mmCIF file of C-alpha atoms in Angstrom:
data_model
loop_
_atom_site.group_PDB
_atom_site.id
_atom_site.type_symbol
_atom_site.label_atom_id
_atom_site.label_comp_id
_atom_site.label_asym_id
_atom_site.label_seq_id
_atom_site.Cartn_x
_atom_site.Cartn_y
_atom_site.Cartn_z
ATOM 1 C CA MET A 5 137.534 107.692 118.412
ATOM 2 C CA ALA A 6 135.034 105.168 116.978
ATOM 3 C CA GLN A 7 132.882 106.666 113.830
ATOM 4 C CA THR A 8 129.225 107.286 114.181
ATOM 5 C CA HIS A 9 126.908 104.598 112.775
ATOM 6 C CA LEU A 10 125.333 105.524 109.519
ATOM 7 C CA ALA A 11 121.581 104.620 109.304
ATOM 8 C CA VAL A 12 119.623 105.131 106.136
ATOM 9 C CA VAL A 13 115.710 105.002 106.484
ATOM 10 C CA THR A 14 113.450 105.123 103.183
ATOM 11 C CA GLY A 15 110.292 106.196 103.031
ATOM 12 C CA ALA A 16 110.863 108.177 106.186
ATOM 13 C CA SER A 17 108.885 111.422 105.609
ATOM 14 C CA THR A 18 105.853 109.695 107.651
ATOM 15 C CA GLY A 19 104.687 106.745 109.879
ATOM 16 C CA ILE A 20 106.671 103.778 110.535
ATOM 17 C CA GLY A 21 109.966 105.175 108.151
ATOM 18 C CA ARG A 22 109.677 108.622 110.301
ATOM 19 C CA GLU A 23 109.968 107.027 113.722
ATOM 20 C CA LEU A 24 112.739 104.644 112.877
ATOM 21 C CA ALA A 25 114.500 107.530 112.168
ATOM 22 C CA ARG A 26 113.781 109.253 115.133
ATOM 23 C CA LEU A 27 114.788 105.751 116.797
ATOM 24 C CA ALA A 28 118.185 106.004 114.873
ATOM 25 C CA VAL A 29 119.035 109.607 115.895
ATOM 26 C CA ALA A 30 118.351 108.629 119.495
ATOM 27 C CA ASP A 31 120.522 105.955 119.144
ATOM 28 C CA GLY A 32 123.374 108.234 118.493
ATOM 29 C CA CYS A 33 123.529 107.617 114.459
ATOM 30 C CA ASP A 34 123.851 110.158 111.485
ATOM 31 C CA VAL A 35 120.590 109.604 109.413
ATOM 32 C CA ILE A 36 120.051 110.174 105.781
ATOM 33 C CA VAL A 37 116.329 109.744 105.298
ATOM 34 C CA ALA A 38 114.671 109.403 101.532
ATOM 35 C CA ALA A 39 111.232 109.573 100.104
ATOM 36 C CA ASP A 40 109.741 110.801 96.877
ATOM 37 C CA GLU A 41 108.026 114.000 98.527
ATOM 38 C CA PRO A 42 108.663 117.602 99.606
ATOM 39 C CA GLU A 43 107.929 116.417 103.354
ATOM 40 C CA ILE A 44 110.985 114.762 103.344
ATOM 41 C CA GLU A 45 112.822 117.931 104.037
ATOM 42 C CA GLU A 46 110.714 118.671 106.523
ATOM 43 C CA ALA A 47 111.155 115.160 108.235
ATOM 44 C CA ALA A 48 115.034 115.995 108.085
ATOM 45 C CA GLN A 49 114.656 119.646 109.940
ATOM 46 C CA SER A 50 112.591 118.308 112.350
ATOM 47 C CA LEU A 51 115.438 115.450 113.346
ATOM 48 C CA ARG A 52 118.379 118.069 113.201
ATOM 49 C CA ALA A 53 115.994 120.482 115.543
ATOM 50 C CA SER A 54 116.170 117.112 117.941
ATOM 51 C CA GLY A 55 119.890 117.353 117.884
ATOM 52 C CA GLY A 56 120.157 114.900 115.768
ATOM 53 C CA SER A 57 122.477 115.105 112.494
ATOM 54 C CA ALA A 58 119.965 114.403 109.326
ATOM 55 C CA ARG A 59 120.139 114.595 105.610
ATOM 56 C CA ALA A 60 117.204 114.506 103.571
ATOM 57 C CA VAL A 61 117.438 112.873 99.967
ATOM 58 C CA ARG A 62 114.201 113.068 97.782
ATOM 59 C CA ALA A 63 114.687 110.470 95.348
ATOM 60 C CA ASP A 64 111.412 107.955 93.297
ATOM 61 C CA LEU A 65 113.152 104.711 94.424
ATOM 62 C CA SER A 66 110.985 102.672 92.227
ATOM 63 C CA THR A 67 113.802 104.304 89.860
ATOM 64 C CA ALA A 68 117.693 103.130 88.888
ATOM 65 C CA SER A 69 117.903 106.932 88.810
ATOM 66 C CA GLY A 70 116.371 107.229 92.509
ATOM 67 C CA VAL A 71 118.273 104.026 93.948
ATOM 68 C CA GLU A 72 121.742 106.223 92.388
ATOM 69 C CA GLN A 73 120.803 109.424 94.122
ATOM 70 C CA LEU A 74 120.735 107.907 97.306
ATOM 71 C CA TRP A 75 123.745 106.556 96.958
ATOM 72 C CA GLN A 76 125.465 109.355 95.831
ATOM 73 C CA GLU A 77 124.381 111.155 98.931
ATOM 74 C CA ILE A 78 125.773 108.310 100.777
ATOM 75 C CA GLY A 79 128.829 108.748 99.063
ATOM 76 C CA ASP A 80 131.945 106.372 100.356
ATOM 77 C CA ARG A 81 130.394 106.106 103.979
ATOM 78 C CA PRO A 82 129.965 102.365 105.069
ATOM 79 C CA VAL A 83 125.730 102.014 105.936
ATOM 80 C CA ASP A 84 125.525 100.445 109.478
ATOM 81 C CA TYR A 85 121.646 100.125 109.767
ATOM 82 C CA MET A 86 119.690 100.249 106.126
ATOM 83 C CA MET A 87 115.916 100.482 106.905
ATOM 84 C CA ALA A 88 114.076 99.965 103.614
ATOM 85 C CA ASN A 89 111.079 100.964 104.988
ATOM 86 C CA ALA A 90 109.524 102.910 101.044
ATOM 87 C CA GLY A 91 106.687 101.153 99.910
ATOM 88 C CA ARG A 92 103.039 101.708 98.412
ATOM 89 C CA GLY A 93 99.683 100.644 98.813
ATOM 90 C CA LEU A 94 97.133 100.091 96.424
ATOM 91 C CA GLY A 95 93.172 99.642 97.476
ATOM 92 C CA ASP A 96 90.099 98.790 94.904
ATOM 93 C CA ALA A 97 89.262 95.581 92.953
ATOM 94 C CA PHE A 98 91.988 94.557 90.797
ATOM 95 C CA LEU A 99 89.829 95.204 87.597
ATOM 96 C CA ASP A 100 89.238 98.423 88.578
ATOM 97 C CA GLN A 101 92.621 99.828 89.285
ATOM 98 C CA GLU A 102 94.857 101.829 86.533
ATOM 99 C CA TRP A 103 97.605 100.404 84.858
ATOM 100 C CA ASP A 104 100.110 102.762 85.877
ATOM 101 C CA ARG A 105 98.927 102.906 89.759
ATOM 102 C CA ILE A 106 99.944 98.892 89.540
ATOM 103 C CA GLU A 107 103.040 99.528 88.250
ATOM 104 C CA GLU A 108 104.039 102.242 90.901
ATOM 105 C CA VAL A 109 103.545 99.810 93.317
ATOM 106 C CA ILE A 110 105.711 97.013 92.145
ATOM 107 C CA HIS A 111 108.313 99.081 91.021
ATOM 108 C CA LEU A 112 108.970 100.556 94.758
ATOM 109 C CA ASN A 113 107.761 97.756 96.613
ATOM 110 C CA VAL A 114 109.852 94.831 94.853
ATOM 111 C CA THR A 115 112.036 96.620 92.313
ATOM 112 C CA GLY A 116 113.448 99.417 94.919
ATOM 113 C CA THR A 117 113.216 97.594 97.831
ATOM 114 C CA THR A 118 115.389 94.982 96.421
ATOM 115 C CA ALA A 119 117.903 96.981 94.519
ATOM 116 C CA VAL A 120 118.744 98.848 97.478
ATOM 117 C CA VAL A 121 118.751 96.331 99.889
ATOM 118 C CA GLN A 122 121.307 94.604 97.262
ATOM 119 C CA ARG A 123 123.454 97.381 97.177
ATOM 120 C CA ALA A 124 123.435 97.983 100.972
ATOM 121 C CA ALA A 125 124.156 93.474 101.640
ATOM 122 C CA ARG A 126 126.919 93.601 99.291
ATOM 123 C CA ASP A 127 128.343 96.609 101.034
ATOM 124 C CA MET A 128 128.320 95.071 104.329
ATOM 125 C CA ALA A 129 129.389 91.733 103.117
ATOM 126 C CA ARG A 130 132.657 93.308 102.400
ATOM 127 C CA ARG A 131 132.786 94.789 105.747
ATOM 128 C CA GLY A 132 131.668 91.729 107.475
ATOM 129 C CA GLN A 133 129.205 94.103 109.047
ATOM 130 C CA GLY A 134 125.759 95.544 109.091
ATOM 131 C CA ARG A 135 122.405 95.168 109.965
ATOM 132 C CA ILE A 136 119.699 95.833 107.648
ATOM 133 C CA LEU A 137 115.387 95.830 107.998
ATOM 134 C CA ILE A 138 112.748 95.713 105.639
ATOM 135 C CA THR A 139 109.186 96.658 106.126
ATOM 136 C CA GLY A 140 107.227 93.446 104.985
ATOM 137 C CA SER A 141 103.685 93.245 106.071
ATOM 138 C CA LEU A 142 101.031 90.464 107.552
ATOM 139 C CA ALA A 143 99.470 91.601 104.521
ATOM 140 C CA GLY A 144 101.902 89.333 102.455
ATOM 141 C CA ASN A 145 100.367 86.476 104.432
ATOM 142 C CA LEU A 146 97.398 87.010 103.353
ATOM 143 C CA PRO A 147 95.024 86.356 99.471
ATOM 144 C CA GLY A 148 94.780 90.086 98.957
ATOM 145 C CA SER A 149 91.392 90.657 98.252
ATOM 146 C CA TYR A 150 90.434 94.284 97.556
ATOM 147 C CA GLN A 151 94.237 94.928 98.066
ATOM 148 C CA ALA A 152 95.531 91.934 95.841
ATOM 149 C CA VAL A 153 98.621 93.862 94.153
ATOM 150 C CA TYR A 154 99.421 95.471 97.664
ATOM 151 C CA ASN A 155 99.802 91.944 99.104
ATOM 152 C CA ALA A 156 101.291 90.100 96.386
ATOM 153 C CA THR A 157 103.899 92.500 96.731
ATOM 154 C CA LYS A 158 104.616 92.061 100.340
ATOM 155 C CA ALA A 159 104.411 88.499 99.975
ATOM 156 C CA TYR A 160 107.460 89.156 97.838
ATOM 157 C CA VAL A 161 109.259 91.065 100.345
ATOM 158 C CA ASP A 162 108.853 88.985 103.263
ATOM 159 C CA THR A 163 110.356 86.183 101.590
ATOM 160 C CA LEU A 164 112.790 87.869 100.498
ATOM 161 C CA SER A 165 114.422 88.996 103.814
ATOM 162 C CA TRP A 166 114.212 85.602 105.187
ATOM 163 C CA GLY A 167 116.256 84.647 101.944
ATOM 164 C CA ILE A 168 118.606 86.638 101.880
ATOM 165 C CA ARG A 169 118.973 86.053 106.169
ATOM 166 C CA GLU A 170 119.884 82.409 105.358
ATOM 167 C CA GLU A 171 122.686 83.502 102.634
ATOM 168 C CA LEU A 172 123.967 86.024 104.695
ATOM 169 C CA LYS A 173 124.307 83.561 107.847
ATOM 170 C CA ASP A 174 127.683 83.497 109.832
ATOM 171 C CA SER A 175 128.492 87.058 107.411
ATOM 172 C CA GLY A 176 128.312 89.481 110.231
ATOM 173 C CA VAL A 177 125.034 90.860 108.970
ATOM 174 C CA THR A 178 121.848 90.370 109.917
ATOM 175 C CA VAL A 179 118.473 91.001 107.683
ATOM 176 C CA THR A 180 115.282 91.660 109.579
ATOM 177 C CA CYS A 181 111.855 91.535 108.941
ATOM 178 C CA LEU A 182 108.900 93.938 110.543
ATOM 179 C CA LEU A 183 105.381 92.166 109.417
ATOM 180 C CA PRO A 184 103.392 95.234 110.965
ATOM 181 C CA GLY A 185 98.798 94.448 110.760
ATOM 182 C CA PRO A 186 97.423 97.778 110.036
ATOM 183 C CA VAL A 187 99.076 101.104 111.477
ATOM 184 C CA GLU A 188 97.779 104.417 112.039
ATOM 185 C CA THR A 189 99.762 106.266 108.937
ATOM 186 C CA GLU A 190 99.156 107.866 106.016
ATOM 187 C CA PHE A 191 99.188 104.392 104.029
ATOM 188 C CA PHE A 192 95.139 104.242 103.611
ATOM 189 C CA HIS A 193 94.795 107.734 102.422
ATOM 190 C CA ARG A 194 97.201 107.173 99.501
ATOM 191 C CA ALA A 195 95.927 103.845 98.711
ATOM 192 C CA ASP A 196 92.106 104.850 98.559
ATOM 193 C CA MET A 197 91.342 102.655 101.176
ATOM 194 C CA GLU A 198 90.083 105.092 103.876
ATOM 195 C CA ASP A 199 86.503 104.086 103.107
ATOM 196 C CA THR A 200 86.908 100.545 104.059
ATOM 197 C CA PRO A 201 86.662 98.482 107.615
ATOM 198 C CA VAL A 202 90.139 98.076 108.084
ATOM 199 C CA GLY A 203 90.348 102.297 106.762
ATOM 200 C CA GLU A 204 87.969 103.293 109.457
ATOM 201 C CA SER A 205 88.902 101.028 112.321
ATOM 202 C CA GLY A 206 90.260 102.483 115.001
ATOM 203 C CA SER A 207 92.141 99.521 116.007
ATOM 204 C CA LYS A 208 95.698 100.281 114.078
ATOM 205 C CA GLU A 209 98.538 100.255 115.688
ATOM 206 C CA ASP A 210 100.753 103.024 116.314
ATOM 207 C CA PRO A 211 103.429 103.490 113.997
ATOM 208 C CA ALA A 212 105.856 104.946 117.023
ATOM 209 C CA ASP A 213 105.209 101.094 118.836
ATOM 210 C CA VAL A 214 105.945 99.243 115.795
ATOM 211 C CA ALA A 215 108.878 101.035 114.466
ATOM 212 C CA ARG A 216 110.451 100.791 118.209
ATOM 213 C CA ARG A 217 109.933 96.845 117.725
ATOM 214 C CA GLY A 218 111.385 96.968 114.668
ATOM 215 C CA PHE A 219 114.260 98.998 115.616
ATOM 216 C CA GLU A 220 114.952 97.343 118.682
ATOM 217 C CA ALA A 221 115.220 93.844 116.486
ATOM 218 C CA MET A 222 116.950 94.933 113.990
ATOM 219 C CA LYS A 223 119.877 95.681 116.423
ATOM 220 C CA ALA A 224 119.548 92.569 118.307
ATOM 221 C CA GLY A 225 119.910 90.914 114.933
ATOM 222 C CA ARG A 226 116.626 89.134 115.362
ATOM 223 C CA SER A 227 115.326 87.587 111.907
ATOM 224 C CA GLY A 228 111.543 88.813 112.114
ATOM 225 C CA VAL A 229 109.357 90.526 114.705
ATOM 226 C CA SER A 230 105.249 91.484 114.195
ATOM 227 C CA GLY A 231 102.764 93.626 115.729
ATOM 228 C CA SER A 232 100.443 93.172 118.310
ATOM 229 C CA PHE A 233 98.936 90.214 120.128
ATOM 230 C CA MET A 234 96.114 90.171 117.632
ATOM 231 C CA THR A 235 98.135 90.842 114.694
ATOM 232 C CA ARG A 236 100.612 87.962 115.920
ATOM 233 C CA ILE A 237 97.501 85.631 116.248
ATOM 234 C CA GLN A 238 96.196 86.188 112.714
ATOM 235 C CA ASN A 239 100.031 85.920 110.932
ATOM 236 C CA ALA A 240 99.574 82.399 112.978
ATOM 237 C CA VAL A 241 96.200 81.328 111.725
ATOM 238 C CA SER A 242 97.555 82.158 108.028
ATOM 239 C CA GLY A 243 99.382 79.303 108.155
ATOM 240 C CA ILE A 244 96.384 77.160 109.106
ATOM 241 C CA VAL A 245 93.152 78.349 107.535
ATOM 242 C CA PRO A 246 92.360 77.728 103.423
ATOM 243 C CA GLU A 247 93.727 79.830 101.453
ATOM 244 C CA SER A 248 90.015 80.955 99.695
ATOM 245 C CA VAL A 249 88.639 82.012 103.381
ATOM 246 C CA LEU A 250 91.626 84.177 104.359
ATOM 247 C CA ALA A 251 90.469 85.626 100.714
ATOM 248 C CA ARG A 252 87.386 85.883 102.307
ATOM 249 C CA LEU A 253 87.982 87.281 105.124
ATOM 250 C CA HIS A 254 90.218 90.203 103.746
ATOM 251 C CA ARG A 255 87.238 91.088 100.973
ATOM 252 C CA GLY A 256 85.562 91.829 104.103
ATOM 253 C CA MET A 257 88.334 93.907 105.583
ATOM 254 C CA ALA A 258 89.249 95.593 102.567
ATOM 255 C CA LYS A 259 86.335 95.967 100.388
ATOM 256 C CA PRO A 260 85.029 99.589 99.883
ATOM 257 C CA GLU A 261 82.058 100.231 101.813
ATOM 258 C CA GLU A 262 80.444 101.789 98.933
ATOM 259 C CA GLN A 263 80.560 98.051 96.874
ATOM 260 C CA SER A 264 80.004 96.641 100.021
ATOM 261 C CA ASN A 265 76.332 97.944 100.319
ATOM 262 C CA GLY A 266 75.777 97.991 96.885
#
């Protein structure tokens, strides 16, 4: 009898990560969900209530000890699907941001994501099979006025995904980059961006729809998947419009309303 696939989802307490975990359970996987907040326990309980096998790990994946804590929970069992979704946003003007919050964003989005993906990919490559989904962002293609550090970290994540995918070609391991635009999650509240045009917009995507596209692309081994039609248009335009113009456009989306009107 074949062993049930194991899916690991980081940043799974809410939003896209939680929806990815639900999809993995519906697909028959055993699931380990991780996040650095108490809601991760409730997320795992909800998954178990739906009939799935789910374990929660509360760990700070921006640290080496947090990554090690996650792998202690994984143990010797091979990871079939690694969904590196954990990330943190940060709005406001670069000069007004507190350094400790800048560090948190860089350590989780860049260092933590890289550590988790490398550890999973090494084991998958040894076995000759595995699927990795990395949650990047359309923001990685845009100069992020009033969201500069976050956008820079997502530029790193996006390019990391494509680079690793090429290295692992023909290894039996695939890497898929999920590139959503604005999504209706806790992101804007946690990033202090609720009073921005993009934070107040009613046109943000449903996290369940975004997660479904990402999960299906990962299982199919595709290289990447963008969001809605408008997001795909924005993604295409970012390759031909000068960065100075894109930065000005981003300012109009991400600058807090009070500063915009001041």
